[in-house]
CSV table of C-alpha atoms in Angstrom, one decimal:
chain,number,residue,atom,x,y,z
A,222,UNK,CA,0.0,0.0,0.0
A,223,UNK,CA,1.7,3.6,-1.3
A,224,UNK,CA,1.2,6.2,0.7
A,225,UNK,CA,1.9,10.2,0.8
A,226,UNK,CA,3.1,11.1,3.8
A,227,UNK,CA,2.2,13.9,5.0
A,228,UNK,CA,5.0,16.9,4.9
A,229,UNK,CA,4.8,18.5,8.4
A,230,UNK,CA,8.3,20.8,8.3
A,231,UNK,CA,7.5,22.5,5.0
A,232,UNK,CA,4.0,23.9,3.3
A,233,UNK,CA,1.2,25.2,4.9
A,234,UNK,CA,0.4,24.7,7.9
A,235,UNK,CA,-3.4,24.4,8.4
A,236,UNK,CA,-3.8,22.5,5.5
A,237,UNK,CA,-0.7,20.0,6.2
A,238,UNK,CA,-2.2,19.9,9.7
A,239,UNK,CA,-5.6,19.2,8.8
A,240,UNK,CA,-4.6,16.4,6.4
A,241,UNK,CA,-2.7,14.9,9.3
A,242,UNK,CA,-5.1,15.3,11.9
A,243,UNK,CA,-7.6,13.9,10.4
A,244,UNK,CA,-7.0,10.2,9.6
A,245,UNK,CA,-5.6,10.1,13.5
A,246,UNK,CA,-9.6,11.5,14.4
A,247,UNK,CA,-10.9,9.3,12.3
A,248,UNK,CA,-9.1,6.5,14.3
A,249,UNK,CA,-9.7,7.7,17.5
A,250,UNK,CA,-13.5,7.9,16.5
A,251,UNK,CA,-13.6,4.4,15.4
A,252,UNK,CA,-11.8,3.3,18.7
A,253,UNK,CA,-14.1,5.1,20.7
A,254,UNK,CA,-17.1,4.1,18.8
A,255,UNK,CA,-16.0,-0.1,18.5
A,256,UNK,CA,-15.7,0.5,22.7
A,257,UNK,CA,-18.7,1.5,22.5
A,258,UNK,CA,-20.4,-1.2,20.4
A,259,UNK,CA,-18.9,-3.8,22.9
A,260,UNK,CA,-21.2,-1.5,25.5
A,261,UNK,CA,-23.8,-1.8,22.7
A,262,UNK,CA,-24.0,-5.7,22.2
A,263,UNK,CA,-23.6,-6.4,26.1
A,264,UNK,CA,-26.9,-3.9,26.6
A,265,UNK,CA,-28.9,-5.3,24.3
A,266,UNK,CA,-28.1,-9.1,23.9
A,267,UNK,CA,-26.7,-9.1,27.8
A,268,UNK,CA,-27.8,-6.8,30.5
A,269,UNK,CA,-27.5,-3.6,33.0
A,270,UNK,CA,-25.0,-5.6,35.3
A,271,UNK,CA,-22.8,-6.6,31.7
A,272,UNK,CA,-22.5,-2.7,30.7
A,273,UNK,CA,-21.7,-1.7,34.3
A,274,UNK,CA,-18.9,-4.6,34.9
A,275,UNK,CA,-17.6,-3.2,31.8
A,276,UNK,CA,-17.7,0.5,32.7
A,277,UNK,CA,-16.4,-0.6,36.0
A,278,UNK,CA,-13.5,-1.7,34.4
A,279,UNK,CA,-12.8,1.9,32.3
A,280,UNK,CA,-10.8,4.5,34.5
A,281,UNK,CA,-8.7,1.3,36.0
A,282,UNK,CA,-8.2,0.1,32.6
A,283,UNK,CA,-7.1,3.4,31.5
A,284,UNK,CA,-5.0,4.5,34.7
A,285,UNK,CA,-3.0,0.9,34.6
A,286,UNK,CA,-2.4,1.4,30.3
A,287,UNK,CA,-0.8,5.0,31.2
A,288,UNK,CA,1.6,3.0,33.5
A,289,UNK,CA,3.4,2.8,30.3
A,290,UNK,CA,1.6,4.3,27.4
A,291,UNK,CA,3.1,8.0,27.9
A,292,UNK,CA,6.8,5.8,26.6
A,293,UNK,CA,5.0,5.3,23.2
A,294,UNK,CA,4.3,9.1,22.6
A,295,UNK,CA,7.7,9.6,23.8
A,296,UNK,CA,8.9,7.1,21.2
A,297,UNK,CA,7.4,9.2,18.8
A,298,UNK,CA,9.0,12.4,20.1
A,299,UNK,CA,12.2,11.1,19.9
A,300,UNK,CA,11.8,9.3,16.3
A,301,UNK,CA,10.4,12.3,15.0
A,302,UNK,CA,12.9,15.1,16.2
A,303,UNK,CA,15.3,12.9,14.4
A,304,UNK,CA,12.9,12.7,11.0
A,305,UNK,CA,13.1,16.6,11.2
A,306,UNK,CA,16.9,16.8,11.6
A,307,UNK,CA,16.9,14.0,8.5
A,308,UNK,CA,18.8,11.7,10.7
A,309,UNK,CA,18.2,8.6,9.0
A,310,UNK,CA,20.1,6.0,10.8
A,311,UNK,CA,19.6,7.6,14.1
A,312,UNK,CA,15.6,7.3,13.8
A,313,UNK,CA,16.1,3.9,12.6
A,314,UNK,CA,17.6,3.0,16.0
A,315,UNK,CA,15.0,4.7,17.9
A,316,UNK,CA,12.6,3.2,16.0
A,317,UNK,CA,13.6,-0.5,17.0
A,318,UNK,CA,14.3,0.3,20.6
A,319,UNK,CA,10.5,1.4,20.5
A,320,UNK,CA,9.2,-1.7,19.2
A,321,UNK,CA,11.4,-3.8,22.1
A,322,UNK,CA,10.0,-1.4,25.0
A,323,UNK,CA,6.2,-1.8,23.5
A,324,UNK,CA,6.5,-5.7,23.8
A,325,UNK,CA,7.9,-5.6,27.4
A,326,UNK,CA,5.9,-3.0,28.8
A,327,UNK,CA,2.9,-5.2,27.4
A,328,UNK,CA,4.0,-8.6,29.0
A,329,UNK,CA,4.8,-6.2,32.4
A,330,UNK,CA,1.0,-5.1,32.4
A,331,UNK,CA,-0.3,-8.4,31.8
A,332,UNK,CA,1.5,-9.7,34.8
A,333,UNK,CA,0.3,-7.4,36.7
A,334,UNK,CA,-3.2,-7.3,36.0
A,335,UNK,CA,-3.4,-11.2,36.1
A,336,UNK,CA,-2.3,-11.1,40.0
A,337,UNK,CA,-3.8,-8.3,41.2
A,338,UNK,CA,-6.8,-7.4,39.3
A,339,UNK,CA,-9.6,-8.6,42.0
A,340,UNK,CA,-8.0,-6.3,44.5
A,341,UNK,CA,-7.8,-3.8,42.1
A,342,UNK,CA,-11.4,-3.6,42.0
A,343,UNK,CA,-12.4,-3.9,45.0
A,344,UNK,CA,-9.9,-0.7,45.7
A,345,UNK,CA,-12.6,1.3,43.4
A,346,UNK,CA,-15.2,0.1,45.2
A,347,UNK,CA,-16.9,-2.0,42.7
A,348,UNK,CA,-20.2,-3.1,44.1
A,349,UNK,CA,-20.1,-6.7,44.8
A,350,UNK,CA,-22.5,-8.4,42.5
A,351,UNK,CA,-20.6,-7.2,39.3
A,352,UNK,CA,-17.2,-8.2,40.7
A,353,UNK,CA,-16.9,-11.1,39.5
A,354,UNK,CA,-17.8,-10.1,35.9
A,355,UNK,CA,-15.7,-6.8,36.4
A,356,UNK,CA,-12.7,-9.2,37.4
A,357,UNK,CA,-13.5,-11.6,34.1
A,358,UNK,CA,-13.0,-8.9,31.9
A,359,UNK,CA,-10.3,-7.2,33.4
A,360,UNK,CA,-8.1,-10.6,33.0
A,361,UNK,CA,-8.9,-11.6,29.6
A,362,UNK,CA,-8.4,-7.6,28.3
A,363,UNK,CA,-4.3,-7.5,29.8
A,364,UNK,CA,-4.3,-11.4,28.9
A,365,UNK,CA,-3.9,-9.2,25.6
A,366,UNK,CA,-2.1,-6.3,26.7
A,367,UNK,CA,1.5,-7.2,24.8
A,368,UNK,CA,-0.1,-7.3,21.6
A,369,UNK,CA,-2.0,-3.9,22.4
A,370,UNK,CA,1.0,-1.7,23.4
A,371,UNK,CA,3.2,-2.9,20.7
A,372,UNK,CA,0.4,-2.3,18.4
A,373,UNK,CA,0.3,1.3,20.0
A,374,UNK,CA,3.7,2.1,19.4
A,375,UNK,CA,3.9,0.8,16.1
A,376,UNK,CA,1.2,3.2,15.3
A,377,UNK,CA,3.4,5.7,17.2
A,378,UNK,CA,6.6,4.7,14.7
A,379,UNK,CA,4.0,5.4,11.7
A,380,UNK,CA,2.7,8.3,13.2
A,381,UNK,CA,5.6,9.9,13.6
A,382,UNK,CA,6.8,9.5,9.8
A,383,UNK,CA,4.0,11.1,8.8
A,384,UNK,CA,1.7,8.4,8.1
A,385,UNK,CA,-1.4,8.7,9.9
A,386,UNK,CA,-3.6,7.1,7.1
A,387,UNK,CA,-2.2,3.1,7.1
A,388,UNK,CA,-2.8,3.2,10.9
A,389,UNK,CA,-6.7,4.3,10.1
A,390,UNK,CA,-7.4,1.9,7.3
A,391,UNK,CA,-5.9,-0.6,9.9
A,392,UNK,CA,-7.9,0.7,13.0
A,393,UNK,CA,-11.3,0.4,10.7
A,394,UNK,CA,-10.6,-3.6,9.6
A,395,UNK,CA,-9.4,-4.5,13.0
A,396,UNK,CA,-12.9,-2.2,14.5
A,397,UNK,CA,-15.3,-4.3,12.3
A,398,UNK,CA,-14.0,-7.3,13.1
A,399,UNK,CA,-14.2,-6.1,16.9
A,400,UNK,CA,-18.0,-5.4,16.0
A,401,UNK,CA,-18.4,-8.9,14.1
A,402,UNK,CA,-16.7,-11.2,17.1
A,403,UNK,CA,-18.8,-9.3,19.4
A,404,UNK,CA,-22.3,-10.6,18.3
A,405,UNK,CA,-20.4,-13.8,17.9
A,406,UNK,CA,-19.5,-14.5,21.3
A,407,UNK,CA,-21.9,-13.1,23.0
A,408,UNK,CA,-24.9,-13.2,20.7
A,409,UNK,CA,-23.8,-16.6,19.6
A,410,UNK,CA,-21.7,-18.1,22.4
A,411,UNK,CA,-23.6,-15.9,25.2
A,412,UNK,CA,-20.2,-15.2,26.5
A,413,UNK,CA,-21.0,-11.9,27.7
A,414,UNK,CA,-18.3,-10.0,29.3
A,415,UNK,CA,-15.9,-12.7,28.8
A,416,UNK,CA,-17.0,-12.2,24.7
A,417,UNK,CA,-16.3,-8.7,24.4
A,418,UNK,CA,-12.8,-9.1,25.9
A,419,UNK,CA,-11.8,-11.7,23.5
A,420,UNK,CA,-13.1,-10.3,20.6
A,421,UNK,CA,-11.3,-6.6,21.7
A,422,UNK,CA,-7.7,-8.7,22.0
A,423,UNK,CA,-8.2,-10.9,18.5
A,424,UNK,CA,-9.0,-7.5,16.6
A,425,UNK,CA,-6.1,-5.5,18.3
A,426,UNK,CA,-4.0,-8.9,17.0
A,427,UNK,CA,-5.2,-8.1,13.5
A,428,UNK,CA,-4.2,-4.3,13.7
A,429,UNK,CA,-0.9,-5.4,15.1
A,430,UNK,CA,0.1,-8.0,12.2
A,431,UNK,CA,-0.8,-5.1,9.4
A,432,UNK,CA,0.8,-2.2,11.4
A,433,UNK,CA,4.3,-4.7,11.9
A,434,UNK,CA,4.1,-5.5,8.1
A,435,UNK,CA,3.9,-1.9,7.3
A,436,UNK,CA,7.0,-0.5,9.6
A,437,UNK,CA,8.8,-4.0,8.4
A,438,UNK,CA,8.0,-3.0,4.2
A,439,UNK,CA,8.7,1.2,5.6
A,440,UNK,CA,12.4,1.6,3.1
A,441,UNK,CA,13.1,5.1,4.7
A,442,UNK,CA,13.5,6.6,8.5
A,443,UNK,CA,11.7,4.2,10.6
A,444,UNK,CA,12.8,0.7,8.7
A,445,UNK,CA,13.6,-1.9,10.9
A,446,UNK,CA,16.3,-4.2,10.8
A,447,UNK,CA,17.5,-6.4,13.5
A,448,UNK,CA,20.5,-5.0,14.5
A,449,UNK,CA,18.1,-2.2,15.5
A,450,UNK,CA,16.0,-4.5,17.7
A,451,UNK,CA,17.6,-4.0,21.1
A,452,UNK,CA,17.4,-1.4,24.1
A,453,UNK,CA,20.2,1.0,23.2
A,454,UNK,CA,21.5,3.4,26.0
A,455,UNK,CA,20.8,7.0,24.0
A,456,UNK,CA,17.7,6.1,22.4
A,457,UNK,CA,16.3,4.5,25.8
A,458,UNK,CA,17.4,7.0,28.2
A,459,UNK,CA,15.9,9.4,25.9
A,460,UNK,CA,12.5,8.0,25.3
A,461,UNK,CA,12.6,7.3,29.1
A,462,UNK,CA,13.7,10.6,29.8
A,463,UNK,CA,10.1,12.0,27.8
A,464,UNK,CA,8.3,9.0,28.7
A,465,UNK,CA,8.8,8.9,32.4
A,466,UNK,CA,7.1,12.3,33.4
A,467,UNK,CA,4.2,11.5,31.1
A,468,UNK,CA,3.8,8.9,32.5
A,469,UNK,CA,3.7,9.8,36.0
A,470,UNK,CA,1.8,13.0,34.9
A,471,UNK,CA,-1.2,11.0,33.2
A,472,UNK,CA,-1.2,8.3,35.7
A,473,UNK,CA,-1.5,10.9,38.4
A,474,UNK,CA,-5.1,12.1,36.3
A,475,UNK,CA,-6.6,8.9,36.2
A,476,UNK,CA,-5.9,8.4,40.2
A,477,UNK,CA,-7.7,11.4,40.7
A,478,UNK,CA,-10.4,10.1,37.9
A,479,UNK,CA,-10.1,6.7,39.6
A,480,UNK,CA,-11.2,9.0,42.7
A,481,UNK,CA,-14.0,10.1,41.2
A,482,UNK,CA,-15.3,6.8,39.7
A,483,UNK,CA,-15.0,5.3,43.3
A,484,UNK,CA,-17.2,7.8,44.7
A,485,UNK,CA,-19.5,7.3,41.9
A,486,UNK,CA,-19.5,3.4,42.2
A,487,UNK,CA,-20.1,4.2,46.1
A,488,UNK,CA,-23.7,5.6,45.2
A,489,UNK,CA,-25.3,2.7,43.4
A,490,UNK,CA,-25.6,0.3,40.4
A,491,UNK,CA,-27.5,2.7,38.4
A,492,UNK,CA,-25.1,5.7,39.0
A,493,UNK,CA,-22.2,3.0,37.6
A,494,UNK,CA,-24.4,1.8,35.1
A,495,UNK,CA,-24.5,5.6,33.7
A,496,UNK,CA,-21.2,7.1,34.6
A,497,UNK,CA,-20.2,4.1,32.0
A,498,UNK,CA,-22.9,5.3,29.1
A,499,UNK,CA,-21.3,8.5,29.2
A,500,UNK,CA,-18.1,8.1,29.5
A,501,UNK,CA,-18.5,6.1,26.2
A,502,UNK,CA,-20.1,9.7,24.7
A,503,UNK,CA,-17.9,12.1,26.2
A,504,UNK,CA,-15.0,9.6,24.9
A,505,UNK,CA,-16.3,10.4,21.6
A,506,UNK,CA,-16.2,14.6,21.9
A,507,UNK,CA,-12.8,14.0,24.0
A,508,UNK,CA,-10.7,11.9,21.4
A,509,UNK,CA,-11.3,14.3,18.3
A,510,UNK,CA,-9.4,17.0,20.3
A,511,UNK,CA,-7.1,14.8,21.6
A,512,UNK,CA,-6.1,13.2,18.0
A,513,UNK,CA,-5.9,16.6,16.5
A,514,UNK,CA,-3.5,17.6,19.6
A,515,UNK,CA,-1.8,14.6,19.4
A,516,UNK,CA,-0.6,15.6,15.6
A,517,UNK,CA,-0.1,19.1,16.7
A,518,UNK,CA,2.7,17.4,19.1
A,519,UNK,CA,4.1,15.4,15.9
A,520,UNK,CA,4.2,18.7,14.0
A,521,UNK,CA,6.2,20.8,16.3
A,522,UNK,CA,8.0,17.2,17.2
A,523,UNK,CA,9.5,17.4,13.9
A,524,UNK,CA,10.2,21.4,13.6
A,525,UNK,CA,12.0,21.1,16.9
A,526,UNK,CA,14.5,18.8,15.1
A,527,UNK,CA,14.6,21.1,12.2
A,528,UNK,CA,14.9,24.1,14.4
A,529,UNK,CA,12.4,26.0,12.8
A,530,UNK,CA,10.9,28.4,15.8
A,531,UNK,CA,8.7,30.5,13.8
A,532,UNK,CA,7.0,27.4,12.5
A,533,UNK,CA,6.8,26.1,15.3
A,534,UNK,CA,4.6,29.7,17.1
A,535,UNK,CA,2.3,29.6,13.9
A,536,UNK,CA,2.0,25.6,14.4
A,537,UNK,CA,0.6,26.2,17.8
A,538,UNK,CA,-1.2,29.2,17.3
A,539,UNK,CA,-3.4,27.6,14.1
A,540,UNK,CA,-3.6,24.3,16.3
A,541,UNK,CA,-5.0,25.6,19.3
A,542,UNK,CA,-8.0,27.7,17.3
A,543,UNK,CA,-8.7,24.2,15.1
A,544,UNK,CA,-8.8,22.1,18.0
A,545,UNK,CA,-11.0,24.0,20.7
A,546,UNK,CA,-13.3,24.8,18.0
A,547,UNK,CA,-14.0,21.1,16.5
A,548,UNK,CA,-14.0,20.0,20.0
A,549,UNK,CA,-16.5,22.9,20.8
A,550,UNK,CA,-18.8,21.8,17.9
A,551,UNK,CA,-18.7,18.1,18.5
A,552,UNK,CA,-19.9,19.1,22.2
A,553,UNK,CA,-22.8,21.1,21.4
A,554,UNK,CA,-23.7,18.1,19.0
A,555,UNK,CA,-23.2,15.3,21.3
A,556,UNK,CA,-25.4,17.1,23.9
A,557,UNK,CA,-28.3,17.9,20.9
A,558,UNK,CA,-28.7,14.1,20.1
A,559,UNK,CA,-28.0,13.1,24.1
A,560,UNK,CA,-31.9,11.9,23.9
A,561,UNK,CA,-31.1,9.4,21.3
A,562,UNK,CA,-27.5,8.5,22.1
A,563,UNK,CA,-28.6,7.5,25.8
A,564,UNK,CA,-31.4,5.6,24.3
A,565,UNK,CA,-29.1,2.6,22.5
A,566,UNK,CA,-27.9,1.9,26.0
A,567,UNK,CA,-31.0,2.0,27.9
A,568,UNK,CA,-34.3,2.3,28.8
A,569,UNK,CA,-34.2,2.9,32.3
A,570,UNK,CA,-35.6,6.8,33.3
A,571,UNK,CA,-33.2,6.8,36.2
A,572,UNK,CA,-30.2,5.6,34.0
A,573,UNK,CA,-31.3,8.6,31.2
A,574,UNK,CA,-31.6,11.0,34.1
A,575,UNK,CA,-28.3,10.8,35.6
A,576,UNK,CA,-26.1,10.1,32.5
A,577,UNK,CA,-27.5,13.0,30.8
A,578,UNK,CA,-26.6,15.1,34.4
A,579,UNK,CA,-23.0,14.3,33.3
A,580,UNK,CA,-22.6,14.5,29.8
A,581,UNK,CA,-23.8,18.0,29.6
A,582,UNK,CA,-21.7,19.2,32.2
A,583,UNK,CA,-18.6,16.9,30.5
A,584,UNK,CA,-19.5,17.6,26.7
A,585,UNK,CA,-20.2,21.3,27.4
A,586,UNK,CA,-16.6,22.3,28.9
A,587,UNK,CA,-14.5,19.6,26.9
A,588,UNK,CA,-12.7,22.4,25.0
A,589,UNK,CA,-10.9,23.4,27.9
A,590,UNK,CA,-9.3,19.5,28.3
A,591,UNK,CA,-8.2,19.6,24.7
A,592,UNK,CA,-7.2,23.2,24.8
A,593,UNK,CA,-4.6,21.7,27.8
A,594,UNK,CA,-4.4,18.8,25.8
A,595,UNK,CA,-2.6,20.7,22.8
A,596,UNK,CA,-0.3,22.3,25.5
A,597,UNK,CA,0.8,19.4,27.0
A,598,UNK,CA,2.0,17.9,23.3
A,599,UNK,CA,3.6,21.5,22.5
A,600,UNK,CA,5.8,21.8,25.8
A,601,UNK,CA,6.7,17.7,25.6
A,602,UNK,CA,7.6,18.0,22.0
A,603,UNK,CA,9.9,21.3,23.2
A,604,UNK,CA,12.0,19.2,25.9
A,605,UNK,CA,9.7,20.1,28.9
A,606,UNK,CA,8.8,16.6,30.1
A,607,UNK,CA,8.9,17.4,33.6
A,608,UNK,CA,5.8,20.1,33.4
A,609,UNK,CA,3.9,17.0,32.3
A,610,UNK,CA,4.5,15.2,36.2
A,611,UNK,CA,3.8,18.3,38.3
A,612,UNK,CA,0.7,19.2,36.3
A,613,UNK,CA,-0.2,15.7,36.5
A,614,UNK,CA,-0.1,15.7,40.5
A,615,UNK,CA,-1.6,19.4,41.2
A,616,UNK,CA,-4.4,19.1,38.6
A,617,UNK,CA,-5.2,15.3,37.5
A,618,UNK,CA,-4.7,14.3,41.2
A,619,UNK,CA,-4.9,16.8,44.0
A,620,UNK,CA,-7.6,19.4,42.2
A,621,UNK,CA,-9.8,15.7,41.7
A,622,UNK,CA,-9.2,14.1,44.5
A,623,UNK,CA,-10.0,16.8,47.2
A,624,UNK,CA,-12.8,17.8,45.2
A,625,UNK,CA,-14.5,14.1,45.7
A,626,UNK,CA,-13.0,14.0,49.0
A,627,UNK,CA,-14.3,17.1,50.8
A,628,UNK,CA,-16.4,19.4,48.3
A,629,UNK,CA,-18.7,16.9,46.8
A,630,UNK,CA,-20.3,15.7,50.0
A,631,UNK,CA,-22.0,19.2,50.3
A,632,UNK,CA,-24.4,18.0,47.2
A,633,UNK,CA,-23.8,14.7,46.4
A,634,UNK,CA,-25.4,14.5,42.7
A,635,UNK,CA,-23.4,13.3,39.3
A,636,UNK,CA,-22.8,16.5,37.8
A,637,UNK,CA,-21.8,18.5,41.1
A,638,UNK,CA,-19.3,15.6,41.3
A,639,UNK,CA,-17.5,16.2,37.9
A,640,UNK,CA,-17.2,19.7,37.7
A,641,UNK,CA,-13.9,18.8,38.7
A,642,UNK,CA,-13.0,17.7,35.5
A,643,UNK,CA,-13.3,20.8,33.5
A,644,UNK,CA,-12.1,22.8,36.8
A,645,UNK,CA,-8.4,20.9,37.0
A,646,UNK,CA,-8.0,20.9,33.1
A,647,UNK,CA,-8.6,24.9,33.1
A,648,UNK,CA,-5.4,25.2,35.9
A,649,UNK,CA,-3.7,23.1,33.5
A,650,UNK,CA,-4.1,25.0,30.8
A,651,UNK,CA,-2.9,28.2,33.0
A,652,UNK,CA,0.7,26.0,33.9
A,653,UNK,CA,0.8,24.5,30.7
A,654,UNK,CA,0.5,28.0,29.1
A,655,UNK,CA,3.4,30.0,30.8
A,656,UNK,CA,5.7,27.0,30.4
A,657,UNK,CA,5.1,26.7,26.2
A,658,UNK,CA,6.1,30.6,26.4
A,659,UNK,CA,9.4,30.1,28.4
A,660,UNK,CA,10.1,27.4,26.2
A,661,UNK,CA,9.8,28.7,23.0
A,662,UNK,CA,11.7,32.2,24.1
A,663,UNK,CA,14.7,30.0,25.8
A,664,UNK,CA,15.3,27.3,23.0
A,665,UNK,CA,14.8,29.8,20.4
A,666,UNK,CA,17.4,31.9,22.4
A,667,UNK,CA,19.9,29.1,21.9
A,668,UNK,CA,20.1,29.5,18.0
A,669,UNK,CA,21.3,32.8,18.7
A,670,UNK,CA,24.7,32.0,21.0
């Protein structure tokens, strides 16, 4: 399969942006909306308890992949800094010390999960009579984990060449076959929870084996060759270097989500049951301004290595206008057709109530996450990785946690609960702001010594 990558240090900028952008929305989209259709299939050929076992399983899912996942967007950093400097060999290394790091830190989750999942669980205060089901999925999901993260950074590897389209023709085959396996083993098999997780690992094994193929066929920067496939000292310490602080950063949001969710799962079956609906919605609005930050990252990733400053201030300004205004659209639009969305997961008037509580609140303000969203890329891409940990801890951690903690009793209701979402992503934005600004002045600064 030929494709044009896309030229992200020369040309224009919105357009070259756009055309980047939107093949890594169009995946996100399909990811989000294939999670959703395992929600889908379990509420109508299953049952409440099935979509809430599931849901149950979201923000721990989540929080235990970012134990890890922030070293594949630092694998793309790193490969594409050096696809901007047009070092060749150097990206080539980088690229096969990424694969190696994507199939440990796959095996490492797996191990994890398989030991200590139950407990897990019971830490977020899963009610009882979904445990079990909750604990099913959770094993049979990481039982998959080392194809999943080497499948996510050889999308990274792609990604970062400029090729965001393979990985979305891949991400829509492996997505239908999710769909198909789904009514298989649960229609079919009535395998419920235990169906949906085995069809989700089979199709990420499919996306895998066409994304390896791809980097294996790939003649230019991110060929691999096994000489390449080893940890080397530079290119690990560096990827670790980026990686590290992401990581710690993102895990520390999803303890303070993970803090939330437990106070939600605290309140009852139902308030699970639609805390999981929509989080499957809001997924949708959030991951279109993620992907189209996400390539704003790759952009200036790539302009960093071909010290081009000025590119990089139009890159950002451009960016951060396209991105809060899709994700502003997508809101409103989510939140018009709530009525109907809500309705392919249920028909329970209590459900509809409080999931709709949420997903206005959550849909309404998401701009604000993807505005931090597209700061977070722009000051990792510059060499700030660091930033990434501390606004991790004082706004995905503390902000959320003392918010569930000690404000949220005053009115315990859904949407009083999550106003610390949009709340901790707006003092990110703040920190995130100021440290893009030093950035840019100081490294730009450097050129001139």
């Amino acid at each position: 399969m030929k494709v044009n990558k896309t030229q992200l240090t020369t040309g224009p900028i919105f357009k070259n942006l756009v055309l980047f952008s939107l093949p890594l929305v169009m995946i996100n989209i399909l990811q989000t909306l294939f999670h959703t259709a395992d929600t889908a299939v379990l509420g109508i050929l299953a049952g409440d308890a099935d979509v809430a076992a599931v849901g149950a399983c979201g923000s721990l899912i989540s929080m235990l992949v970012c134990l890890v996942s922030g070293y594949s967007s630092a694998a793309n950093v790193v490969i594409s800094r050096r696809i901007g400097a047009e070092d060749k060999e150097g990206s080539r290394r980088a690229t096969g010390d990424a694969l190696v790091l994507g199939l440990l830190s796959g095996v490492l989750l797996m191990l994890i999960v398989l030991v200590f999942s139950k407990q897990f669980l019971i830490m977020t205060n899963c009610q009882p009579e979904i445990l079990d089901k909750a604990d099913t999925y959770m094993k049979i999901y990481f039982l998959g984990m080392p194809i999943t993260m080497l499948y996510n950074f050889s999308a990274s590897i792609l990604r970062a060449s400029g090729d965001s389209v393979r990985p979305m023709v891949y991400m829509i085959i492996s997505g239908i076959a999710n769909v198909g396996l789904n009514f298989v083993f649960v229609g079919v098999f009535n395998m419920t929870v235990a169906g949906v997780a085995i069809a989700t690992v089979l199709s990420n094994a499919i996306a895998l084996s066409l994304a390896l193929i791809a980097i294996l066929r790939d003649g230019e920067y991110c060929k691999v060759e096994k000489k390449n496939l080893r940890l080397r000292k530079q290119e690990t310490l560096e990827i670790i270097g980026i990686g590290l602080p992401s990581c710690i950063g993102g895990l520390s949001f999803y303890f303070g989500e993970t803090v939330v969710v437990s106070s939600v799962n605290s309140i009852s079956v139902d308030a699970m049951t639609a805390n999981a609906i929509s989080a499957q919605l809001d997924r949708l609005n959030y991951t279109v301004g993620a992907s189209i930050a996400s390539a704003i990252g790759v952009m200036i990733s790539q302009n960093f290595g071909a010290l081009n400053f000025s590119r990089i201030k139009k890159t950002m300004n451009i960016g951060m206008l396209y991105c809060t205004a899709i994700s502003m659209l997508i809101g409103v639009l989510v939140v018009a057709f709530s009525d109907f969305l809500i309705g392919i997961f249920t028909d329970s008037e209590a459900i509809i109530s409080l999931t709709k509580g949420r997903l206005i609140l959550i849909c309404l303000t998401n701009f604000i996450t993807c505005s931090m969203e597209v700061l977070l890329n722009a000051v990792r891409s510059l060499n700030r990785p660091k930033s990434v940990l501390v606004v991790g801890i004082v706004c995905g951690f503390l902000i959320r946690s003392i918010w569930a903690w000690f404000v949220w009793p005053i009115s315990k209701t859904l949407p009083f609960l999550f106003i610390c979402f949009p709340l901790s992503t707006f003092v990110g934005c703040i920190i995130y702001y100021f440290i893009y600004r030093s950035a840019t002045k100081k490294e730009a600064e450097k050129l001139t010594i």
